mmCIF file of C-alpha atoms and ligand atoms in Angstrom:
data_model
loop_
_atom_site.group_PDB
_atom_site.id
_atom_site.type_symbol
_atom_site.label_atom_id
_atom_site.label_comp_id
_atom_site.label_asym_id
_atom_site.label_seq_id
_atom_site.Cartn_x
_atom_site.Cartn_y
_atom_site.Cartn_z
ATOM 1 C CA MET G 1 14.766 -14.358 10.470
ATOM 2 C CA LYS G 2 18.413 -14.275 9.522
ATOM 3 C CA PHE G 3 20.250 -11.149 10.598
ATOM 4 C CA ASN G 4 21.841 -10.590 7.205
ATOM 5 C CA SER G 5 18.566 -11.016 5.344
ATOM 6 C CA LYS G 6 16.958 -8.193 3.367
ATOM 7 C CA VAL G 7 14.392 -7.630 6.090
ATOM 8 C CA LYS G 8 15.060 -4.101 7.269
ATOM 9 C CA HIS G 9 17.068 -3.536 10.452
ATOM 10 C CA ASP G 10 17.070 0.273 10.472
ATOM 11 C CA MET G 11 19.033 0.316 7.242
ATOM 12 C CA SER G 12 18.067 2.786 4.596
ATOM 13 C CA PHE G 13 17.168 1.830 1.036
ATOM 14 C CA GLU G 14 20.212 1.606 -1.203
ATOM 15 C CA LEU G 15 19.202 1.167 -4.816
ATOM 16 C CA GLU G 16 22.680 0.581 -6.246
ATOM 17 C CA ARG G 17 23.249 -2.472 -4.041
ATOM 18 C CA LEU G 18 20.185 -4.098 -5.593
ATOM 19 C CA VAL G 19 21.077 -3.608 -9.248
ATOM 20 C CA ARG G 20 22.948 -6.299 -11.200
ATOM 21 C CA PRO G 21 26.563 -5.115 -11.604
ATOM 22 C CA ASN G 22 26.479 -5.530 -15.420
ATOM 23 C CA ILE G 23 23.417 -3.270 -15.593
ATOM 24 C CA LEU G 24 24.988 -0.626 -13.360
ATOM 25 C CA ALA G 25 28.046 -0.642 -15.643
ATOM 26 C CA LEU G 26 26.043 -0.836 -18.886
ATOM 27 C CA GLU G 27 26.665 1.755 -21.552
ATOM 28 C CA PRO G 28 23.197 1.843 -23.165
ATOM 29 C CA TYR G 29 22.645 1.950 -26.920
ATOM 30 C CA SER G 30 22.371 5.486 -28.175
ATOM 31 C CA CYS G 31 19.927 5.730 -31.051
ATOM 32 C CA ALA G 32 19.653 8.486 -33.658
ATOM 33 C CA ARG G 33 16.570 9.913 -31.954
ATOM 34 C CA ASP G 34 18.508 10.174 -28.675
ATOM 35 C CA GLU G 35 21.365 12.065 -30.252
ATOM 36 C CA PHE G 36 19.326 14.708 -32.064
ATOM 37 C CA LYS G 37 16.062 15.782 -30.477
ATOM 38 C CA GLY G 38 15.623 19.291 -31.888
ATOM 39 C CA MET G 39 12.534 20.188 -33.906
ATOM 40 C CA ASP G 40 14.230 22.787 -36.132
ATOM 41 C CA ALA G 41 15.789 20.444 -38.666
ATOM 42 C CA HIS G 42 13.900 19.485 -41.789
ATOM 43 C CA VAL G 43 16.247 17.006 -43.488
ATOM 44 C CA PHE G 44 16.649 13.820 -41.505
ATOM 45 C CA LEU G 45 19.461 11.683 -42.886
ATOM 46 C CA ASP G 46 20.657 10.302 -39.568
ATOM 47 C CA ALA G 47 18.718 7.087 -38.955
ATOM 48 C CA ASN G 48 18.847 5.177 -42.255
ATOM 49 C CA GLU G 49 15.095 5.603 -42.592
ATOM 50 C CA ASN G 50 13.337 5.430 -45.949
ATOM 51 C CA PRO G 51 12.236 8.958 -46.992
ATOM 52 C CA TYR G 52 8.908 7.660 -48.390
ATOM 53 C CA ASN G 53 5.672 6.504 -46.687
ATOM 54 C CA GLY G 54 5.570 9.209 -44.004
ATOM 55 C CA PRO G 55 4.862 9.415 -41.159
ATOM 56 C CA LEU G 56 5.356 5.688 -40.634
ATOM 57 C CA ASN G 57 8.877 5.885 -42.123
ATOM 58 C CA ARG G 58 10.252 7.588 -38.983
ATOM 59 C CA TYR G 59 11.355 5.845 -35.791
ATOM 60 C CA PRO G 60 9.088 6.727 -32.874
ATOM 61 C CA ASP G 61 10.138 8.773 -29.849
ATOM 62 C CA PRO G 62 12.209 6.296 -27.775
ATOM 63 C CA LEU G 63 11.134 7.870 -24.470
ATOM 64 C CA GLN G 64 7.538 8.688 -25.516
ATOM 65 C CA GLU G 65 7.814 12.214 -24.114
ATOM 66 C CA ASN G 66 4.495 13.631 -25.363
ATOM 67 C CA LEU G 67 2.577 10.624 -24.144
ATOM 68 C CA LYS G 68 4.309 10.708 -20.774
ATOM 69 C CA ALA G 69 3.500 14.423 -20.409
ATOM 70 C CA ALA G 70 -0.188 13.678 -21.007
ATOM 71 C CA LEU G 71 -0.129 10.717 -18.630
ATOM 72 C CA SER G 72 1.747 12.741 -16.044
ATOM 73 C CA SER G 73 -1.135 15.161 -15.531
ATOM 74 C CA LEU G 74 -3.699 12.393 -15.680
ATOM 75 C CA LYS G 75 -1.936 10.075 -13.238
ATOM 76 C CA GLY G 76 -0.413 12.734 -10.950
ATOM 77 C CA VAL G 77 3.142 11.414 -11.426
ATOM 78 C CA SER G 78 5.957 13.394 -13.024
ATOM 79 C CA SER G 79 7.246 12.182 -16.412
ATOM 80 C CA GLU G 80 10.667 11.067 -15.206
ATOM 81 C CA LYS G 81 8.928 8.653 -12.834
ATOM 82 C CA ILE G 82 6.995 6.940 -15.633
ATOM 83 C CA PHE G 83 8.105 3.989 -17.770
ATOM 84 C CA LEU G 84 6.013 2.886 -20.754
ATOM 85 C CA GLY G 85 6.347 -0.547 -22.278
ATOM 86 C CA ASN G 86 4.869 -3.195 -24.529
ATOM 87 C CA GLY G 87 2.207 -4.126 -21.958
ATOM 88 C CA SER G 88 2.916 -4.467 -18.239
ATOM 89 C CA ASP G 89 4.571 -7.713 -19.192
ATOM 90 C CA GLU G 90 7.577 -5.777 -20.508
ATOM 91 C CA ALA G 91 7.990 -4.023 -17.152
ATOM 92 C CA ILE G 92 7.654 -7.355 -15.322
ATOM 93 C CA ASP G 93 10.470 -8.852 -17.399
ATOM 94 C CA LEU G 94 12.623 -5.725 -16.958
ATOM 95 C CA VAL G 95 12.388 -6.036 -13.162
ATOM 96 C CA TYR G 96 14.218 -9.369 -13.444
ATOM 97 C CA ARG G 97 16.729 -8.166 -16.005
ATOM 98 C CA VAL G 98 17.639 -5.091 -13.964
ATOM 99 C CA PHE G 99 17.710 -6.519 -10.443
ATOM 100 C CA CYS G 100 18.021 -10.314 -10.435
ATOM 101 C CA GLU G 101 21.233 -12.205 -11.089
ATOM 102 C CA PRO G 102 20.314 -15.513 -12.793
ATOM 103 C CA LYS G 103 20.917 -18.662 -10.685
ATOM 104 C CA CYS G 104 21.797 -16.516 -7.672
ATOM 105 C CA ASP G 105 19.016 -14.125 -6.620
ATOM 106 C CA ASN G 106 15.421 -14.965 -5.730
ATOM 107 C CA VAL G 107 12.044 -13.235 -5.566
ATOM 108 C CA VAL G 108 9.136 -13.704 -3.139
ATOM 109 C CA ALA G 109 5.517 -13.480 -4.310
ATOM 110 C CA ILE G 110 2.021 -13.883 -2.963
ATOM 111 C CA ALA G 111 0.184 -17.002 -4.158
ATOM 112 C CA PRO G 112 -2.040 -17.283 -6.042
ATOM 113 C CA THR G 113 -1.343 -14.323 -8.288
ATOM 114 C CA TYR G 114 -0.754 -13.269 -11.908
ATOM 115 C CA GLY G 115 1.182 -16.012 -13.721
ATOM 116 C CA MET G 116 3.704 -13.864 -15.588
ATOM 117 C CA TYR G 117 5.717 -13.061 -12.442
ATOM 118 C CA LYS G 118 6.707 -16.732 -12.266
ATOM 119 C CA VAL G 119 7.078 -17.260 -16.027
ATOM 120 C CA CYS G 120 9.533 -14.346 -16.234
ATOM 121 C CA ALA G 121 11.396 -15.687 -13.172
ATOM 122 C CA ASP G 122 11.747 -19.061 -14.912
ATOM 123 C CA ILE G 123 12.894 -17.460 -18.181
ATOM 124 C CA ASN G 124 15.487 -15.411 -16.321
ATOM 125 C CA GLU G 125 16.574 -18.381 -14.149
ATOM 126 C CA VAL G 126 15.626 -16.648 -10.929
ATOM 127 C CA GLU G 127 14.239 -18.654 -7.997
ATOM 128 C CA TYR G 128 10.539 -17.861 -7.401
ATOM 129 C CA ARG G 129 9.265 -18.268 -3.821
ATOM 130 C CA PRO G 130 5.449 -18.318 -3.614
ATOM 131 C CA VAL G 131 3.939 -17.596 -0.179
ATOM 132 C CA PRO G 132 0.249 -18.553 0.138
ATOM 133 C CA LEU G 133 -2.301 -15.898 1.028
ATOM 134 C CA ASP G 134 -4.786 -16.869 3.768
ATOM 135 C CA GLU G 135 -8.126 -18.567 3.036
ATOM 136 C CA ASN G 136 -9.677 -15.148 2.317
ATOM 137 C CA PHE G 137 -6.819 -14.339 -0.086
ATOM 138 C CA GLN G 138 -5.413 -11.814 2.368
ATOM 139 C CA LEU G 139 -1.781 -10.932 2.876
ATOM 140 C CA ASN G 140 0.148 -11.526 6.084
ATOM 141 C CA ALA G 141 3.236 -9.319 5.782
ATOM 142 C CA GLU G 142 5.144 -11.168 8.474
ATOM 143 C CA ALA G 143 4.634 -14.554 6.792
ATOM 144 C CA LEU G 144 5.737 -13.097 3.461
ATOM 145 C CA LEU G 145 8.827 -11.444 4.916
ATOM 146 C CA ALA G 146 9.781 -14.728 6.621
ATOM 147 C CA SER G 147 10.627 -16.104 3.144
ATOM 148 C CA VAL G 148 13.071 -13.284 2.412
ATOM 149 C CA ASP G 149 16.811 -13.962 2.620
ATOM 150 C CA ALA G 150 20.004 -12.151 1.662
ATOM 151 C CA HIS G 151 19.449 -12.989 -2.042
ATOM 152 C CA THR G 152 15.832 -11.770 -2.244
ATOM 153 C CA LYS G 153 15.785 -8.787 -4.587
ATOM 154 C CA VAL G 154 12.075 -8.379 -5.293
ATOM 155 C CA ILE G 155 8.674 -8.972 -3.664
ATOM 156 C CA TRP G 156 5.639 -9.266 -5.992
ATOM 157 C CA LEU G 157 2.255 -7.993 -4.781
ATOM 158 C CA CYS G 158 -0.906 -7.543 -6.836
ATOM 159 C CA SER G 159 -3.887 -5.523 -5.595
ATOM 160 C CA PRO G 160 -6.669 -6.045 -6.597
ATOM 161 C CA ASN G 161 -5.180 -9.501 -6.988
ATOM 162 C CA ASN G 162 -5.633 -11.787 -9.973
ATOM 163 C CA PRO G 163 -7.299 -14.355 -9.781
ATOM 164 C CA SER G 164 -8.898 -13.658 -6.380
ATOM 165 C CA GLY G 165 -10.181 -10.165 -7.274
ATOM 166 C CA ASN G 166 -9.771 -8.609 -3.814
ATOM 167 C CA CYS G 167 -7.577 -5.730 -2.691
ATOM 168 C CA LEU G 168 -4.826 -6.690 -0.284
ATOM 169 C CA GLN G 169 -5.097 -4.947 3.101
ATOM 170 C CA ARG G 170 -3.356 -1.609 2.860
ATOM 171 C CA ASP G 171 -1.596 -1.764 6.223
ATOM 172 C CA GLU G 172 -0.111 -5.160 5.319
ATOM 173 C CA ILE G 173 1.159 -3.761 1.991
ATOM 174 C CA VAL G 174 2.744 -0.874 3.888
ATOM 175 C CA LYS G 175 4.376 -3.334 6.320
ATOM 176 C CA VAL G 176 5.969 -5.131 3.358
ATOM 177 C CA LEU G 177 7.141 -1.830 1.862
ATOM 178 C CA ARG G 178 8.667 -0.688 5.148
ATOM 179 C CA GLY G 179 9.955 -4.091 6.218
ATOM 180 C CA PHE G 180 11.892 -5.030 3.081
ATOM 181 C CA GLU G 181 14.951 -3.264 1.777
ATOM 182 C CA GLY G 182 14.655 -4.645 -1.741
ATOM 183 C CA ILE G 183 12.202 -3.763 -4.519
ATOM 184 C CA VAL G 184 8.453 -4.208 -3.953
ATOM 185 C CA VAL G 185 6.417 -4.405 -7.153
ATOM 186 C CA LEU G 186 2.744 -3.611 -6.604
ATOM 187 C CA ASP G 187 0.666 -4.485 -9.656
ATOM 188 C CA GLU G 188 -2.407 -2.232 -9.700
ATOM 189 C CA ALA G 189 -3.641 -3.345 -13.137
ATOM 190 C CA TYR G 190 -7.215 -3.486 -11.793
ATOM 191 C CA SER G 191 -7.181 -0.555 -9.351
ATOM 192 C CA ASP G 192 -9.506 1.586 -11.511
ATOM 193 C CA PHE G 193 -12.311 -0.813 -10.581
ATOM 194 C CA SER G 194 -11.667 -0.391 -6.827
ATOM 195 C CA ASP G 195 -11.942 2.414 -4.294
ATOM 196 C CA GLN G 196 -8.382 2.105 -3.021
ATOM 197 C CA MET G 197 -6.064 5.100 -3.160
ATOM 198 C CA PRO G 198 -3.437 4.241 -5.784
ATOM 199 C CA PHE G 199 0.073 3.696 -4.443
ATOM 200 C CA ARG G 200 1.560 5.523 -7.442
ATOM 201 C CA LEU G 201 0.690 8.709 -5.521
ATOM 202 C CA MET G 202 3.037 7.655 -2.697
ATOM 203 C CA LEU G 203 6.288 7.198 -4.610
ATOM 204 C CA ASP G 204 8.108 9.745 -2.452
ATOM 205 C CA GLU G 205 7.189 7.895 0.714
ATOM 206 C CA PHE G 206 8.322 4.495 -0.608
ATOM 207 C CA PRO G 207 11.569 4.697 -2.619
ATOM 208 C CA ASN G 208 11.541 0.910 -3.109
ATOM 209 C CA ILE G 209 8.109 0.654 -4.793
ATOM 210 C CA ILE G 210 7.360 -0.006 -8.466
ATOM 211 C CA VAL G 211 3.641 0.366 -9.284
ATOM 212 C CA LEU G 212 2.276 -1.246 -12.448
ATOM 213 C CA ASN G 213 -0.743 0.011 -14.427
ATOM 214 C CA THR G 214 -1.966 -0.942 -17.886
ATOM 215 C CA PHE G 215 -4.094 0.219 -20.807
ATOM 216 C CA SER G 216 -5.478 -3.330 -21.080
ATOM 217 C CA LYS G 217 -8.220 -3.178 -18.414
ATOM 218 C CA ALA G 218 -10.054 0.068 -17.505
ATOM 219 C CA TRP G 219 -8.748 1.670 -20.715
ATOM 220 C CA ALA G 220 -10.219 -1.151 -22.815
ATOM 221 C CA SER G 221 -7.138 -1.180 -25.067
ATOM 222 C CA ALA G 222 -5.474 -4.558 -24.556
ATOM 223 C CA SER G 223 -4.662 -4.767 -28.271
ATOM 224 C CA ILE G 224 -2.413 -1.689 -28.368
ATOM 225 C CA ARG G 225 -0.063 -3.241 -25.754
ATOM 226 C CA LEU G 226 0.721 -0.343 -23.470
ATOM 227 C CA GLY G 227 1.819 -0.859 -19.894
ATOM 228 C CA MET G 228 2.969 1.692 -17.331
ATOM 229 C CA ALA G 229 5.389 1.499 -14.415
ATOM 230 C CA PHE G 230 5.637 4.270 -11.820
ATOM 231 C CA ALA G 231 8.724 4.475 -9.589
ATOM 232 C CA SER G 232 11.530 6.780 -8.493
ATOM 233 C CA ALA G 233 13.368 8.564 -11.323
ATOM 234 C CA GLU G 234 16.423 6.406 -10.495
ATOM 235 C CA ILE G 235 14.527 3.127 -10.984
ATOM 236 C CA ILE G 236 12.882 4.411 -14.193
ATOM 237 C CA GLY G 237 16.355 5.450 -15.422
ATOM 238 C CA LEU G 238 17.499 1.832 -15.028
ATOM 239 C CA PHE G 239 14.473 0.567 -16.993
ATOM 240 C CA ASN G 240 15.216 3.060 -19.770
ATOM 241 C CA LYS G 241 18.810 1.874 -19.933
ATOM 242 C CA VAL G 242 17.826 -1.768 -20.453
ATOM 243 C CA LYS G 243 14.658 -1.550 -22.596
ATOM 244 C CA TYR G 244 14.736 -1.912 -26.390
ATOM 245 C CA PRO G 245 15.337 1.547 -27.896
ATOM 246 C CA TYR G 246 11.938 1.883 -29.616
ATOM 247 C CA ASN G 247 9.856 -0.323 -27.341
ATOM 248 C CA VAL G 248 6.514 1.485 -27.855
ATOM 249 C CA ASN G 249 5.583 1.918 -31.507
ATOM 250 C CA LYS G 250 4.125 5.099 -33.007
ATOM 251 C CA LEU G 251 0.668 3.639 -33.676
ATOM 252 C CA THR G 252 0.359 2.763 -29.996
ATOM 253 C CA GLN G 253 1.650 6.155 -28.831
ATOM 254 C CA ASP G 254 -0.781 7.969 -31.147
ATOM 255 C CA LYS G 255 -3.738 5.809 -30.177
ATOM 256 C CA ALA G 256 -2.999 6.279 -26.453
ATOM 257 C CA MET G 257 -2.918 10.074 -26.953
ATOM 258 C CA GLU G 258 -6.333 9.855 -28.595
ATOM 259 C CA MET G 259 -7.677 7.739 -25.740
ATOM 260 C CA ILE G 260 -6.408 10.199 -23.147
ATOM 261 C CA LYS G 261 -8.386 12.975 -24.834
ATOM 262 C CA GLU G 262 -11.485 10.852 -24.239
ATOM 263 C CA VAL G 263 -10.771 9.799 -20.671
ATOM 264 C CA PHE G 264 -14.440 10.399 -19.808
ATOM 265 C CA LYS G 265 -15.163 7.179 -21.737
ATOM 266 C CA VAL G 266 -12.890 5.221 -19.410
ATOM 267 C CA GLU G 267 -14.722 6.606 -16.392
ATOM 268 C CA ARG G 268 -18.046 5.675 -17.973
ATOM 269 C CA TRP G 269 -16.886 2.117 -18.744
ATOM 270 C CA CYS G 270 -15.616 1.636 -15.191
ATOM 271 C CA THR G 271 -18.910 2.845 -13.711
ATOM 272 C CA GLN G 272 -20.828 0.529 -16.026
ATOM 273 C CA ILE G 273 -18.655 -2.472 -15.178
ATOM 274 C CA ARG G 274 -18.937 -1.784 -11.446
ATOM 275 C CA MET G 275 -22.731 -1.599 -11.764
ATOM 276 C CA GLU G 276 -22.791 -4.881 -13.651
ATOM 277 C CA ARG G 277 -20.530 -6.395 -11.003
ATOM 278 C CA GLU G 278 -22.996 -5.402 -8.280
ATOM 279 C CA HIS G 279 -25.745 -7.113 -10.261
ATOM 280 C CA MET G 280 -23.699 -10.266 -10.998
ATOM 281 C CA LEU G 281 -22.480 -11.062 -7.473
ATOM 282 C CA PRO G 282 -25.900 -11.797 -5.897
ATOM 283 C CA ALA G 283 -27.131 -13.447 -9.102
ATOM 284 C CA LEU G 284 -24.175 -15.851 -9.048
ATOM 285 C CA HIS G 285 -24.595 -16.406 -5.315
ATOM 286 C CA GLU G 286 -28.165 -17.633 -5.836
ATOM 287 C CA LEU G 287 -27.176 -20.408 -8.234
ATOM 288 C CA PRO G 288 -27.316 -23.900 -6.665
ATOM 289 C CA ILE G 289 -23.995 -24.830 -8.321
ATOM 290 C CA VAL G 290 -22.207 -21.889 -6.658
ATOM 291 C CA LYS G 291 -20.598 -22.548 -3.288
ATOM 292 C CA ARG G 292 -18.836 -19.240 -2.768
ATOM 293 C CA VAL G 293 -18.582 -15.895 -4.530
ATOM 294 C CA TYR G 294 -15.369 -14.200 -3.433
ATOM 295 C CA PRO G 295 -15.456 -10.455 -2.778
ATOM 296 C CA THR G 296 -14.009 -8.511 -5.686
ATOM 297 C CA ASP G 297 -12.605 -5.039 -6.395
ATOM 298 C CA ALA G 298 -11.764 -5.911 -10.015
ATOM 299 C CA ASN G 299 -13.567 -6.416 -13.341
ATOM 300 C CA PHE G 300 -13.849 -10.147 -12.663
ATOM 301 C CA VAL G 301 -15.050 -12.412 -9.912
ATOM 302 C CA LEU G 302 -13.745 -15.713 -8.566
ATOM 303 C CA VAL G 303 -16.479 -18.235 -7.910
ATOM 304 C CA ARG G 304 -16.188 -21.627 -6.198
ATOM 305 C CA VAL G 305 -18.569 -24.095 -7.819
ATOM 306 C CA THR G 306 -19.571 -27.738 -7.364
ATOM 307 C CA ASP G 307 -17.501 -29.021 -10.311
ATOM 308 C CA ALA G 308 -15.399 -26.401 -12.113
ATOM 309 C CA ASN G 309 -14.108 -28.707 -14.872
ATOM 310 C CA ALA G 310 -17.558 -29.948 -15.848
ATOM 311 C CA ILE G 311 -19.118 -26.475 -15.723
ATOM 312 C CA TYR G 312 -16.252 -24.974 -17.702
ATOM 313 C CA HIS G 313 -16.731 -27.523 -20.522
ATOM 314 C CA TYR G 314 -20.509 -27.119 -20.393
ATOM 315 C CA LEU G 315 -20.081 -23.361 -20.930
ATOM 316 C CA VAL G 316 -17.559 -23.879 -23.759
ATOM 317 C CA GLU G 317 -20.159 -25.951 -25.602
ATOM 318 C CA ARG G 318 -22.511 -22.987 -25.350
ATOM 319 C CA GLY G 319 -19.859 -20.626 -26.701
ATOM 320 C CA VAL G 320 -19.294 -18.911 -23.343
ATOM 321 C CA ILE G 321 -15.687 -18.902 -22.178
ATOM 322 C CA VAL G 322 -14.658 -18.286 -18.585
ATOM 323 C CA ARG G 323 -11.298 -19.091 -16.974
ATOM 324 C CA ASN G 324 -10.963 -22.383 -15.140
ATOM 325 C CA ARG G 325 -8.629 -21.685 -12.209
ATOM 326 C CA SER G 326 -9.171 -25.070 -10.540
ATOM 327 C CA ARG G 327 -5.550 -26.092 -10.614
ATOM 328 C CA VAL G 328 -4.278 -22.849 -9.098
ATOM 329 C CA GLU G 329 -3.253 -22.798 -5.418
ATOM 330 C CA LEU G 330 -6.230 -22.145 -3.052
ATOM 331 C CA CYS G 331 -8.583 -22.063 -6.068
ATOM 332 C CA GLN G 332 -9.832 -25.666 -6.210
ATOM 333 C CA ASN G 333 -13.109 -25.796 -8.163
ATOM 334 C CA CYS G 334 -12.921 -22.088 -8.933
ATOM 335 C CA LEU G 335 -13.900 -20.287 -12.122
ATOM 336 C CA ARG G 336 -12.772 -16.729 -12.812
ATOM 337 C CA ILE G 337 -15.490 -14.815 -14.593
ATOM 338 C CA THR G 338 -14.859 -11.476 -16.307
ATOM 339 C CA ILE G 339 -17.656 -8.907 -16.030
ATOM 340 C CA GLY G 340 -18.888 -8.269 -19.576
ATOM 341 C CA THR G 341 -21.750 -6.266 -21.033
ATOM 342 C CA GLN G 342 -25.224 -6.779 -19.581
ATOM 343 C CA PRO G 343 -26.327 -9.101 -22.455
ATOM 344 C CA GLU G 344 -23.106 -11.136 -22.124
ATOM 345 C CA ASN G 345 -23.528 -11.466 -18.366
ATOM 346 C CA ASN G 346 -27.170 -12.449 -18.784
ATOM 347 C CA GLU G 347 -26.207 -15.111 -21.305
ATOM 348 C CA LEU G 348 -23.740 -16.577 -18.824
ATOM 349 C CA LEU G 349 -26.312 -16.540 -16.002
ATOM 350 C CA ALA G 350 -28.976 -18.130 -18.206
ATOM 351 C CA ALA G 351 -26.568 -20.923 -19.192
ATOM 352 C CA LEU G 352 -25.565 -21.529 -15.575
ATOM 353 C CA ARG G 353 -29.230 -21.652 -14.466
ATOM 354 C CA GLN G 354 -29.841 -24.438 -16.975
ATOM 355 C CA TYR G 355 -26.838 -26.485 -15.847
ATOM 356 C CA LYS G 356 -27.789 -29.867 -14.380
HETATM 357 N N1 PMP Q 1 -1.078 -7.553 -14.357
HETATM 358 C C1 PMP Q 1 -2.123 -8.308 -14.022
HETATM 359 C C2 PMP Q 1 -2.445 -8.476 -12.586
HETATM 360 C C3 PMP Q 1 -2.883 -8.939 -15.008
HETATM 361 O O1 PMP Q 1 -3.926 -9.706 -14.657
HETATM 362 C C4 PMP Q 1 -2.549 -8.762 -16.365
HETATM 363 C C5 PMP Q 1 -3.294 -9.401 -17.520
HETATM 364 N N2 PMP Q 1 -4.206 -10.313 -17.288
HETATM 365 C C6 PMP Q 1 -1.457 -7.974 -16.657
HETATM 366 C C7 PMP Q 1 -0.742 -7.371 -15.650
HETATM 367 C C8 PMP Q 1 -1.005 -7.812 -18.088
HETATM 368 O O2 PMP Q 1 -1.144 -6.554 -18.500
HETATM 369 P P1 PMP Q 1 -0.662 -6.107 -19.972
HETATM 370 O O3 PMP Q 1 -1.778 -6.434 -20.889
HETATM 371 O O4 PMP Q 1 -0.442 -4.649 -19.781
HETATM 372 O O5 PMP Q 1 0.611 -6.845 -20.294
#
């Protein structure tokens, strides 16, 4: 390992050194809703809104304060450490725009993992360095850190990982967090389906972590596009500086507030999906076409089959769509199957039993 790399040598975490100079210097746009926040006024002639068609005529709260307050008690993280965006994908893109200088900096990521980390790297012209997980899709912190150099700003981890489904070993995640003096993004989109203790509760211990969550999975609300990032107030401040002023629309904010009032439903869905998962794993394992069912902590399972392309097309003809991951690193002949309702899962199993 090079001495001047970003692998820690008893140096403390210095956020400012990681931020792109133009972002540090940026004077952010100040919108009408930033400048006047009081509730006392009753005539609003400050934002060039149309006075008709209320309440949709008004710009939404740019910092989503009510929603963050509700999420704060639910998630155990204070409001100033929460960023909300148009899906987690917005937060993923912001990581590059805040920290990575195009054509100069690089990021390191586990492989295989969620595809948007690389797509956003390519869009932002940032070198993406994939480091393969082992044959059980486990992380080796030392191997990952060996790819870090002086221009590595970010490490991408995902646990439970997509497409493998498993949680990364906690002590290896901690080694990455302690061993790297740049930003570590830990995507916990699927953590509600696992038993792991969420890292968002350890923000004070790890000043360099950004944890991602989403309303698209356990919350069953992919269509409202609401993603969450949890990090130090300083990191969230940088996200707020760079994001579009009104990045989460009012319909989404209102719907999320409604969902939070019914959080018991989310718990019920997760229990149901986990029960279905327990039923699906042995049933898939028994099929002659299945070579390996990978352990999963998510709402999907990766399955190695005899011929993924043929089986994928066979299922399409029966109107059952799974994800063919065959061409992804370490996933040759693998299908990724989402856990659905019991009738949906049974339909899949019945089709697979008839496959010749
Ligand atoms: N992270 C992971 C690991 C995912 O698999 C996905 C979607 N498949 C996302 C984030 C995207 O989340 P969102 O819908 O909030 O953009």
